[in-house]
Amino acid sequence: MRDDFAKGADMEITVNPAGQQAVVVKLSGRLDLLVAADVKQRLAQVVNEGFRLIVVDMSEVSFVDSSGLGALIGGLKAARLAGGDLRLASPGPQAQAMLELTTLHRVLKPYPNVTEALQAG
Amino acid sequence: MRRIERHYELSTVPAEGIAQLHAALDTFWAEAEVTTDIQIRFGTALAEVVANILQYAVTPGDAPIRLRLRCSPQRLEARVVDNGKAWAMPAATLMLPDDWEESGRGLAIAQAFLDTLQYRRLGNVNCWRLVLSATTD
């Protein structure tokens, strides 16, 4: 089933360290049920690699569904368990609407851009 | 909003069905002239319903899901019909779970974005109806 789901999915994941403890994970495409498991696994992997501040760059995410939100929550939980944090940078209008409707913006805090997400206290 | 009615078929292979849904919405919005806010609410709700069908009702290779999109000056409406398993909707499905839950939000999100989300089992098919008033802020 996983193979069926992932086949033809529309998502690129790019990981760029931003210092010793911080990493920027840039997602491009639709963050939906087709890619949620892969994204969650990639976020857990950067936590396992020792990064403590994970900034998910959402600027090129065209659409987020509930499974995509679940993957971000999974990543946030992994980061918090390791004593770190996960922050969102530049969510588009649809992602922002999803975060506000679900009130998940309280835990998945959105920042206007990657720099501010990295520098926030 | 002009009066428009369009019919689409969505594959029961998830990646194909989801790509077809987004393509259908793109072409429909190009004609329907609705605000970005309404596109976001209605499109997101519809994607959640279709994702639910692909995950829980049908199996890849089943007959296509039939989608009818309608808009009028008063409202937007979608009817989604599939030949999959009957859906037993627990009441809790439509409540948002705790912040730390990673699943169980789909239909609650759909309902919250819409004025009406209705499910009926008609003979051997599942029929979902989604309605959003065109005057929603």
mmCIF file of N, CA, C and O in Angstrom, chain B residues 22-106:
data_model
loop_
_atom_site.group_PDB
_atom_site.id
_atom_site.type_symbol
_atom_site.label_atom_id
_atom_site.label_comp_id
_atom_site.label_asym_id
_atom_site.label_seq_id
_atom_site.Cartn_x
_atom_site.Cartn_y
_atom_site.Cartn_z
ATOM 1 N N HIS B 22 -6.764 17.628 -8.093
ATOM 2 C CA HIS B 22 -6.188 18.976 -8.121
ATOM 3 C C HIS B 22 -6.310 19.594 -9.524
ATOM 4 O O HIS B 22 -6.572 20.786 -9.656
ATOM 5 N N ALA B 23 -6.154 18.755 -10.557
ATOM 6 C CA ALA B 23 -6.321 19.265 -11.930
ATOM 7 C C ALA B 23 -7.772 19.694 -12.153
ATOM 8 O O ALA B 23 -8.038 20.736 -12.766
ATOM 9 N N ALA B 24 -8.718 18.889 -11.645
ATOM 10 C CA ALA B 24 -10.146 19.221 -11.795
ATOM 11 C C ALA B 24 -10.449 20.543 -11.098
ATOM 12 O O ALA B 24 -11.131 21.417 -11.666
ATOM 13 N N LEU B 25 -9.937 20.709 -9.894
ATOM 14 C CA LEU B 25 -10.180 21.961 -9.156
ATOM 15 C C LEU B 25 -9.573 23.147 -9.900
ATOM 16 O O LEU B 25 -10.201 24.201 -10.014
ATOM 17 N N ASP B 26 -8.357 22.979 -10.444
ATOM 18 C CA ASP B 26 -7.714 24.081 -11.180
ATOM 19 C C ASP B 26 -8.582 24.524 -12.357
ATOM 20 O O ASP B 26 -8.782 25.719 -12.573
ATOM 21 N N THR B 27 -9.099 23.560 -13.105
ATOM 22 C CA THR B 27 -9.909 23.944 -14.276
ATOM 23 C C THR B 27 -11.239 24.540 -13.827
ATOM 24 O O THR B 27 -11.735 25.487 -14.432
ATOM 25 N N PHE B 28 -11.803 23.993 -12.748
ATOM 26 C CA PHE B 28 -13.090 24.511 -12.262
ATOM 27 C C PHE B 28 -12.937 25.947 -11.757
ATOM 28 O O PHE B 28 -13.744 26.814 -12.081
ATOM 29 N N TRP B 29 -11.874 26.213 -11.004
ATOM 30 C CA TRP B 29 -11.676 27.578 -10.481
ATOM 31 C C TRP B 29 -11.408 28.572 -11.609
ATOM 32 O O TRP B 29 -11.756 29.748 -11.497
ATOM 33 N N ALA B 30 -10.791 28.094 -12.689
ATOM 34 C CA ALA B 30 -10.529 28.996 -13.816
ATOM 35 C C ALA B 30 -11.837 29.508 -14.413
ATOM 36 O O ALA B 30 -11.911 30.607 -14.939
ATOM 37 N N GLU B 31 -12.903 28.699 -14.302
ATOM 38 C CA GLU B 31 -14.208 29.098 -14.830
ATOM 39 C C GLU B 31 -15.090 29.760 -13.791
ATOM 40 O O GLU B 31 -15.935 30.596 -14.117
ATOM 41 N N ALA B 32 -14.956 29.339 -12.532
ATOM 42 C CA ALA B 32 -15.984 29.651 -11.535
ATOM 43 C C ALA B 32 -15.851 31.038 -10.899
ATOM 44 O O ALA B 32 -16.799 31.524 -10.311
ATOM 45 N N GLU B 33 -14.707 31.651 -11.006
ATOM 46 C CA GLU B 33 -14.530 33.018 -10.495
ATOM 47 C C GLU B 33 -14.966 33.165 -9.037
ATOM 48 O O GLU B 33 -15.866 33.944 -8.715
ATOM 49 N N VAL B 34 -14.373 32.394 -8.152
ATOM 50 C CA VAL B 34 -14.652 32.543 -6.721
ATOM 51 C C VAL B 34 -13.400 33.076 -6.029
ATOM 52 O O VAL B 34 -12.298 33.001 -6.575
ATOM 53 N N THR B 35 -13.578 33.609 -4.829
ATOM 54 C CA THR B 35 -12.438 34.201 -4.132
ATOM 55 C C THR B 35 -11.429 33.117 -3.725
ATOM 56 O O THR B 35 -11.773 31.944 -3.580
ATOM 57 N N THR B 36 -10.192 33.547 -3.500
ATOM 58 C CA THR B 36 -9.149 32.610 -3.074
ATOM 59 C C THR B 36 -9.526 31.942 -1.768
ATOM 60 O O THR B 36 -9.303 30.746 -1.581
ATOM 61 N N ASP B 37 -10.140 32.696 -0.870
ATOM 62 C CA ASP B 37 -10.533 32.135 0.421
ATOM 63 C C ASP B 37 -11.533 30.987 0.236
ATOM 64 O O ASP B 37 -11.406 29.928 0.862
ATOM 65 N N ILE B 38 -12.505 31.183 -0.645
ATOM 66 C CA ILE B 38 -13.502 30.126 -0.877
ATOM 67 C C ILE B 38 -12.850 28.933 -1.586
ATOM 68 O O ILE B 38 -13.141 27.777 -1.269
ATOM 69 N N GLN B 39 -11.943 29.213 -2.515
ATOM 70 C CA GLN B 39 -11.219 28.108 -3.173
ATOM 71 C C GLN B 39 -10.466 27.273 -2.145
ATOM 72 O O GLN B 39 -10.464 26.044 -2.205
ATOM 73 N N ILE B 40 -9.805 27.947 -1.206
ATOM 74 C CA ILE B 40 -9.027 27.234 -0.186
ATOM 75 C C ILE B 40 -9.945 26.378 0.674
ATOM 76 O O ILE B 40 -9.688 25.190 0.893
ATOM 77 N N ARG B 41 -11.035 26.971 1.165
ATOM 78 C CA ARG B 41 -11.932 26.224 2.060
ATOM 79 C C ARG B 41 -12.561 25.031 1.358
ATOM 80 O O ARG B 41 -12.541 23.911 1.874
ATOM 81 N N PHE B 42 -13.113 25.275 0.178
ATOM 82 C CA PHE B 42 -13.832 24.210 -0.529
ATOM 83 C C PHE B 42 -12.857 23.151 -1.053
ATOM 84 O O PHE B 42 -13.092 21.950 -0.914
ATOM 85 N N GLY B 43 -11.751 23.590 -1.652
ATOM 86 C CA GLY B 43 -10.768 22.659 -2.208
ATOM 87 C C GLY B 43 -10.130 21.784 -1.138
ATOM 88 O O GLY B 43 -9.917 20.587 -1.335
ATOM 89 N N THR B 44 -9.839 22.388 0.010
ATOM 90 C CA THR B 44 -9.219 21.628 1.102
ATOM 91 C C THR B 44 -10.206 20.594 1.645
ATOM 92 O O THR B 44 -9.853 19.432 1.875
ATOM 93 N N ALA B 45 -11.465 21.015 1.828
ATOM 94 C CA ALA B 45 -12.496 20.090 2.331
ATOM 95 C C ALA B 45 -12.694 18.927 1.358
ATOM 96 O O ALA B 45 -12.744 17.756 1.763
ATOM 97 N N LEU B 46 -12.767 19.250 0.074
ATOM 98 C CA LEU B 46 -12.983 18.198 -0.931
ATOM 99 C C LEU B 46 -11.794 17.232 -0.955
ATOM 100 O O LEU B 46 -11.973 16.008 -1.042
ATOM 101 N N ALA B 47 -10.578 17.762 -0.871
ATOM 102 C CA ALA B 47 -9.388 16.906 -0.866
ATOM 103 C C ALA B 47 -9.394 15.965 0.339
ATOM 104 O O ALA B 47 -8.972 14.816 0.243
ATOM 105 N N GLU B 48 -9.887 16.452 1.486
ATOM 106 C CA GLU B 48 -9.956 15.586 2.672
ATOM 107 C C GLU B 48 -10.958 14.445 2.458
ATOM 108 O O GLU B 48 -10.704 13.302 2.840
ATOM 109 N N VAL B 49 -12.104 14.766 1.853
ATOM 110 C CA VAL B 49 -13.119 13.726 1.607
ATOM 111 C C VAL B 49 -12.567 12.691 0.615
ATOM 112 O O VAL B 49 -12.690 11.478 0.833
ATOM 113 N N VAL B 50 -11.933 13.160 -0.453
ATOM 114 C CA VAL B 50 -11.388 12.233 -1.454
ATOM 115 C C VAL B 50 -10.256 11.392 -0.844
ATOM 116 O O VAL B 50 -10.168 10.185 -1.078
ATOM 117 N N ALA B 51 -9.404 12.012 -0.021
ATOM 118 C CA ALA B 51 -8.326 11.266 0.639
ATOM 119 C C ALA B 51 -8.908 10.170 1.533
ATOM 120 O O ALA B 51 -8.398 9.045 1.579
ATOM 121 N N ASN B 52 -10.006 10.513 2.222
ATOM 122 C CA ASN B 52 -10.669 9.544 3.090
ATOM 123 C C ASN B 52 -11.185 8.344 2.289
ATOM 124 O O ASN B 52 -11.023 7.188 2.679
ATOM 125 N N ILE B 53 -11.789 8.638 1.141
ATOM 126 C CA ILE B 53 -12.306 7.570 0.271
ATOM 127 C C ILE B 53 -11.141 6.695 -0.212
ATOM 128 O O ILE B 53 -11.212 5.464 -0.169
ATOM 129 N N LEU B 54 -10.048 7.330 -0.656
ATOM 130 C CA LEU B 54 -8.904 6.577 -1.189
ATOM 131 C C LEU B 54 -8.244 5.721 -0.109
ATOM 132 O O LEU B 54 -7.747 4.633 -0.379
ATOM 133 N N GLN B 55 -8.244 6.220 1.131
ATOM 134 C CA GLN B 55 -7.583 5.484 2.208
ATOM 135 C C GLN B 55 -8.452 4.374 2.783
ATOM 136 O O GLN B 55 -7.941 3.344 3.201
ATOM 137 N N TYR B 56 -9.762 4.611 2.853
ATOM 138 C CA TYR B 56 -10.590 3.689 3.641
ATOM 139 C C TYR B 56 -11.718 2.994 2.882
ATOM 140 O O TYR B 56 -12.218 1.973 3.337
ATOM 141 N N ALA B 57 -12.167 3.537 1.737
ATOM 142 C CA ALA B 57 -13.356 2.947 1.099
ATOM 143 C C ALA B 57 -12.999 2.081 -0.112
ATOM 144 O O ALA B 57 -13.490 0.966 -0.241
ATOM 145 N N VAL B 58 -12.146 2.588 -0.982
ATOM 146 C CA VAL B 58 -11.862 1.883 -2.232
ATOM 147 C C VAL B 58 -10.475 1.252 -2.184
ATOM 148 O O VAL B 58 -9.665 1.576 -1.314
ATOM 149 N N THR B 59 -10.226 0.347 -3.137
ATOM 150 C CA THR B 59 -8.870 -0.179 -3.304
ATOM 151 C C THR B 59 -8.429 0.150 -4.730
ATOM 152 O O THR B 59 -9.270 0.251 -5.640
ATOM 153 N N PRO B 60 -7.108 0.334 -4.925
ATOM 154 C CA PRO B 60 -6.629 0.718 -6.252
ATOM 155 C C PRO B 60 -7.131 -0.256 -7.319
ATOM 156 O O PRO B 60 -7.084 -1.474 -7.115
ATOM 157 N N GLY B 61 -7.640 0.292 -8.405
ATOM 158 C CA GLY B 61 -8.160 -0.548 -9.478
ATOM 159 C C GLY B 61 -9.673 -0.652 -9.455
ATOM 160 O O GLY B 61 -10.287 -1.091 -10.430
ATOM 161 N N ASP B 62 -10.317 -0.263 -8.350
ATOM 162 C CA ASP B 62 -11.782 -0.206 -8.321
ATOM 163 C C ASP B 62 -12.266 0.802 -9.361
ATOM 164 O O ASP B 62 -11.492 1.615 -9.872
ATOM 165 N N ALA B 63 -13.575 0.779 -9.617
ATOM 166 C CA ALA B 63 -14.171 1.754 -10.544
ATOM 167 C C ALA B 63 -13.851 3.173 -10.071
ATOM 168 O O ALA B 63 -13.706 3.413 -8.873
ATOM 169 N N PRO B 64 -13.718 4.116 -11.014
ATOM 170 C CA PRO B 64 -13.353 5.487 -10.637
ATOM 171 C C PRO B 64 -14.374 6.131 -9.693
ATOM 172 O O PRO B 64 -15.542 5.757 -9.669
ATOM 173 N N ILE B 65 -13.878 7.100 -8.931
ATOM 174 C CA ILE B 65 -14.726 7.936 -8.080
ATOM 175 C C ILE B 65 -15.344 8.996 -8.999
ATOM 176 O O ILE B 65 -14.648 9.593 -9.817
ATOM 177 N N ARG B 66 -16.661 9.217 -8.873
ATOM 178 C CA ARG B 66 -17.317 10.243 -9.707
ATOM 179 C C ARG B 66 -17.482 11.519 -8.904
ATOM 180 O O ARG B 66 -17.981 11.494 -7.778
ATOM 181 N N LEU B 67 -17.054 12.605 -9.521
ATOM 182 C CA LEU B 67 -17.116 13.916 -8.862
ATOM 183 C C LEU B 67 -17.937 14.869 -9.720
ATOM 184 O O LEU B 67 -17.683 15.008 -10.919
ATOM 185 N N ARG B 68 -18.923 15.502 -9.092
ATOM 186 C CA ARG B 68 -19.671 16.555 -9.784
ATOM 187 C C ARG B 68 -19.467 17.852 -9.013
ATOM 188 O O ARG B 68 -19.707 17.898 -7.805
ATOM 189 N N LEU B 69 -18.994 18.872 -9.688
ATOM 190 C CA LEU B 69 -18.820 20.187 -9.064
ATOM 191 C C LEU B 69 -19.823 21.149 -9.671
ATOM 192 O O LEU B 69 -19.986 21.193 -10.896
ATOM 193 N N ARG B 70 -20.470 21.901 -8.804
ATOM 194 C CA ARG B 70 -21.470 22.868 -9.250
ATOM 195 C C ARG B 70 -21.238 24.182 -8.547
ATOM 196 O O ARG B 70 -20.963 24.189 -7.345
ATOM 197 N N CYS B 71 -21.412 25.270 -9.271
ATOM 198 C CA CYS B 71 -21.492 26.524 -8.555
ATOM 199 C C CYS B 71 -22.618 27.368 -9.107
ATOM 200 O O CYS B 71 -22.997 27.249 -10.278
ATOM 201 N N SER B 72 -23.209 28.146 -8.241
ATOM 202 C CA SER B 72 -24.294 29.058 -8.589
ATOM 203 C C SER B 72 -23.972 30.358 -7.866
ATOM 204 O O SER B 72 -23.038 30.403 -7.059
ATOM 205 N N PRO B 73 -24.732 31.416 -8.121
ATOM 206 C CA PRO B 73 -24.444 32.652 -7.381
ATOM 207 C C PRO B 73 -24.566 32.465 -5.869
ATOM 208 O O PRO B 73 -23.958 33.212 -5.102
ATOM 209 N N GLN B 74 -25.328 31.467 -5.429
ATOM 210 C CA GLN B 74 -25.541 31.281 -3.991
ATOM 211 C C GLN B 74 -24.520 30.353 -3.337
ATOM 212 O O GLN B 74 -24.159 30.541 -2.183
ATOM 213 N N ARG B 75 -24.116 29.306 -4.068
ATOM 214 C CA ARG B 75 -23.277 28.330 -3.371
ATOM 215 C C ARG B 75 -22.436 27.451 -4.297
ATOM 216 O O ARG B 75 -22.707 27.349 -5.490
ATOM 217 N N LEU B 76 -21.466 26.804 -3.655
ATOM 218 C CA LEU B 76 -20.646 25.783 -4.297
ATOM 219 C C LEU B 76 -21.069 24.435 -3.738
ATOM 220 O O LEU B 76 -21.328 24.309 -2.548
ATOM 221 N N GLU B 77 -21.100 23.441 -4.618
ATOM 222 C CA GLU B 77 -21.558 22.129 -4.169
ATOM 223 C C GLU B 77 -20.734 21.046 -4.866
ATOM 224 O O GLU B 77 -20.450 21.161 -6.061
ATOM 225 N N ALA B 78 -20.361 20.021 -4.121
ATOM 226 C CA ALA B 78 -19.697 18.855 -4.728
ATOM 227 C C ALA B 78 -20.469 17.605 -4.343
ATOM 228 O O ALA B 78 -20.969 17.506 -3.214
ATOM 229 N N ARG B 79 -20.587 16.693 -5.284
ATOM 230 C CA ARG B 79 -21.106 15.370 -4.960
ATOM 231 C C ARG B 79 -20.019 14.379 -5.352
ATOM 232 O O ARG B 79 -19.486 14.432 -6.460
ATOM 233 N N VAL B 80 -19.681 13.502 -4.425
ATOM 234 C CA VAL B 80 -18.610 12.538 -4.663
ATOM 235 C C VAL B 80 -19.197 11.148 -4.439
ATOM 236 O O VAL B 80 -19.742 10.864 -3.365
ATOM 237 N N VAL B 81 -19.119 10.303 -5.471
ATOM 238 C CA VAL B 81 -19.733 8.976 -5.388
ATOM 239 C C VAL B 81 -18.665 7.917 -5.640
ATOM 240 O O VAL B 81 -17.895 8.016 -6.595
ATOM 241 N N ASP B 82 -18.621 6.920 -4.753
ATOM 242 C CA ASP B 82 -17.686 5.798 -4.967
ATOM 243 C C ASP B 82 -18.393 4.484 -4.712
ATOM 244 O O ASP B 82 -19.433 4.442 -4.057
ATOM 245 N N ASN B 83 -17.806 3.414 -5.258
ATOM 246 C CA ASN B 83 -18.395 2.075 -5.115
ATOM 247 C C ASN B 83 -17.741 1.288 -3.993
ATOM 248 O O ASN B 83 -17.815 0.071 -3.955
ATOM 249 N N GLY B 84 -17.073 1.967 -3.082
ATOM 250 C CA GLY B 84 -16.299 1.275 -2.053
ATOM 251 C C GLY B 84 -17.138 0.809 -0.873
ATOM 252 O O GLY B 84 -18.369 0.821 -0.904
ATOM 253 N N LYS B 85 -16.411 0.433 0.175
ATOM 254 C CA LYS B 85 -17.047 -0.065 1.403
ATOM 255 C C LYS B 85 -17.879 1.029 2.053
ATOM 256 O O LYS B 85 -17.526 2.211 1.980
ATOM 257 N N ALA B 86 -18.955 0.614 2.717
ATOM 258 C CA ALA B 86 -19.797 1.581 3.436
ATOM 259 C C ALA B 86 -18.970 2.217 4.545
ATOM 260 O O ALA B 86 -18.103 1.580 5.143
ATOM 261 N N TRP B 87 -19.233 3.476 4.789
ATOM 262 C CA TRP B 87 -18.486 4.232 5.803
ATOM 263 C C TRP B 87 -19.345 4.346 7.048
ATOM 264 O O TRP B 87 -20.446 4.893 7.006
ATOM 265 N N ALA B 88 -18.880 3.804 8.167
ATOM 266 C CA ALA B 88 -19.596 3.956 9.431
ATOM 267 C C ALA B 88 -18.962 5.142 10.135
ATOM 268 O O ALA B 88 -17.829 5.056 10.606
ATOM 269 N N MET B 89 -19.659 6.274 10.146
ATOM 270 C CA MET B 89 -19.032 7.506 10.646
ATOM 271 C C MET B 89 -19.204 7.645 12.159
ATOM 272 O O MET B 89 -20.290 7.937 12.630
ATOM 273 N N PRO B 90 -18.143 7.397 12.900
ATOM 274 C CA PRO B 90 -18.285 7.603 14.342
ATOM 275 C C PRO B 90 -18.377 9.098 14.646
ATOM 276 O O PRO B 90 -17.768 9.901 13.939
ATOM 277 N N ALA B 91 -19.134 9.457 15.691
ATOM 278 C CA ALA B 91 -19.330 10.867 16.028
ATOM 279 C C ALA B 91 -17.986 11.567 16.247
ATOM 280 O O ALA B 91 -17.800 12.719 15.857
ATOM 281 N N ALA B 92 -17.036 10.838 16.836
ATOM 282 C CA ALA B 92 -15.740 11.444 17.162
ATOM 283 C C ALA B 92 -14.968 11.846 15.915
ATOM 284 O O ALA B 92 -14.059 12.681 15.976
ATOM 285 N N THR B 93 -15.325 11.279 14.767
ATOM 286 C CA THR B 93 -14.618 11.585 13.525
ATOM 287 C C THR B 93 -14.668 13.077 13.224
ATOM 288 O O THR B 93 -13.780 13.621 12.612
ATOM 289 N N LEU B 94 -15.755 13.725 13.623
ATOM 290 C CA LEU B 94 -15.926 15.119 13.242
ATOM 291 C C LEU B 94 -15.451 16.088 14.314
ATOM 292 O O LEU B 94 -15.696 17.276 14.237
ATOM 293 N N MET B 95 -14.747 15.569 15.314
ATOM 294 C CA MET B 95 -14.158 16.452 16.320
ATOM 295 C C MET B 95 -12.648 16.473 16.131
ATOM 296 O O MET B 95 -12.034 15.427 15.906
ATOM 297 N N LEU B 96 -12.066 17.657 16.213
ATOM 298 C CA LEU B 96 -10.613 17.743 16.079
ATOM 299 C C LEU B 96 -9.957 17.059 17.273
ATOM 300 O O LEU B 96 -10.343 17.301 18.422
ATOM 301 N N PRO B 97 -8.971 16.205 17.000
ATOM 302 C CA PRO B 97 -8.294 15.530 18.119
ATOM 303 C C PRO B 97 -7.322 16.477 18.824
ATOM 304 O O PRO B 97 -7.117 17.605 18.398
ATOM 305 N N ASP B 98 -6.713 15.971 19.863
ATOM 306 C CA ASP B 98 -5.673 16.678 20.599
ATOM 307 C C ASP B 98 -4.566 17.149 19.650
ATOM 308 O O ASP B 98 -4.286 16.508 18.645
ATOM 309 N N ASP B 99 -3.926 18.276 20.003
ATOM 310 C CA ASP B 99 -2.862 18.839 19.163
ATOM 311 C C ASP B 99 -1.772 17.828 18.796
ATOM 312 O O ASP B 99 -1.175 17.923 17.732
ATOM 313 N N TRP B 100 -1.485 16.894 19.685
ATOM 314 C CA TRP B 100 -0.340 16.005 19.461
ATOM 315 C C TRP B 100 -0.700 14.750 18.680
ATOM 316 O O TRP B 100 0.176 13.936 18.375
ATOM 317 N N GLU B 101 -1.976 14.587 18.333
ATOM 318 C CA GLU B 101 -2.367 13.437 17.503
ATOM 319 C C GLU B 101 -1.906 13.673 16.068
ATOM 320 O O GLU B 101 -1.988 14.795 15.560
ATOM 321 N N GLU B 102 -1.449 12.597 15.427
ATOM 322 C CA GLU B 102 -0.945 12.754 14.061
ATOM 323 C C GLU B 102 -1.980 12.398 13.002
ATOM 324 O O GLU B 102 -1.743 12.559 11.811
ATOM 325 N N SER B 103 -3.143 11.866 13.425
ATOM 326 C CA SER B 103 -4.173 11.524 12.437
ATOM 327 C C SER B 103 -5.556 11.782 13.031
ATOM 328 O O SER B 103 -5.679 12.157 14.200
ATOM 329 N N GLY B 104 -6.573 11.607 12.208
ATOM 330 C CA GLY B 104 -7.949 11.748 12.690
ATOM 331 C C GLY B 104 -8.544 13.136 12.520
ATOM 332 O O GLY B 104 -9.589 13.434 13.088
ATOM 333 N N ARG B 105 -7.886 13.992 11.702
ATOM 334 C CA ARG B 105 -8.401 15.359 11.524
ATOM 335 C C ARG B 105 -9.185 15.558 10.234
ATOM 336 O O ARG B 105 -9.886 16.558 10.092
ATOM 337 N N GLY B 106 -9.044 14.643 9.267
ATOM 338 C CA GLY B 106 -9.513 14.896 7.897
ATOM 339 C C GLY B 106 -10.958 15.367 7.788
ATOM 340 O O GLY B 106 -11.233 16.447 7.271
#
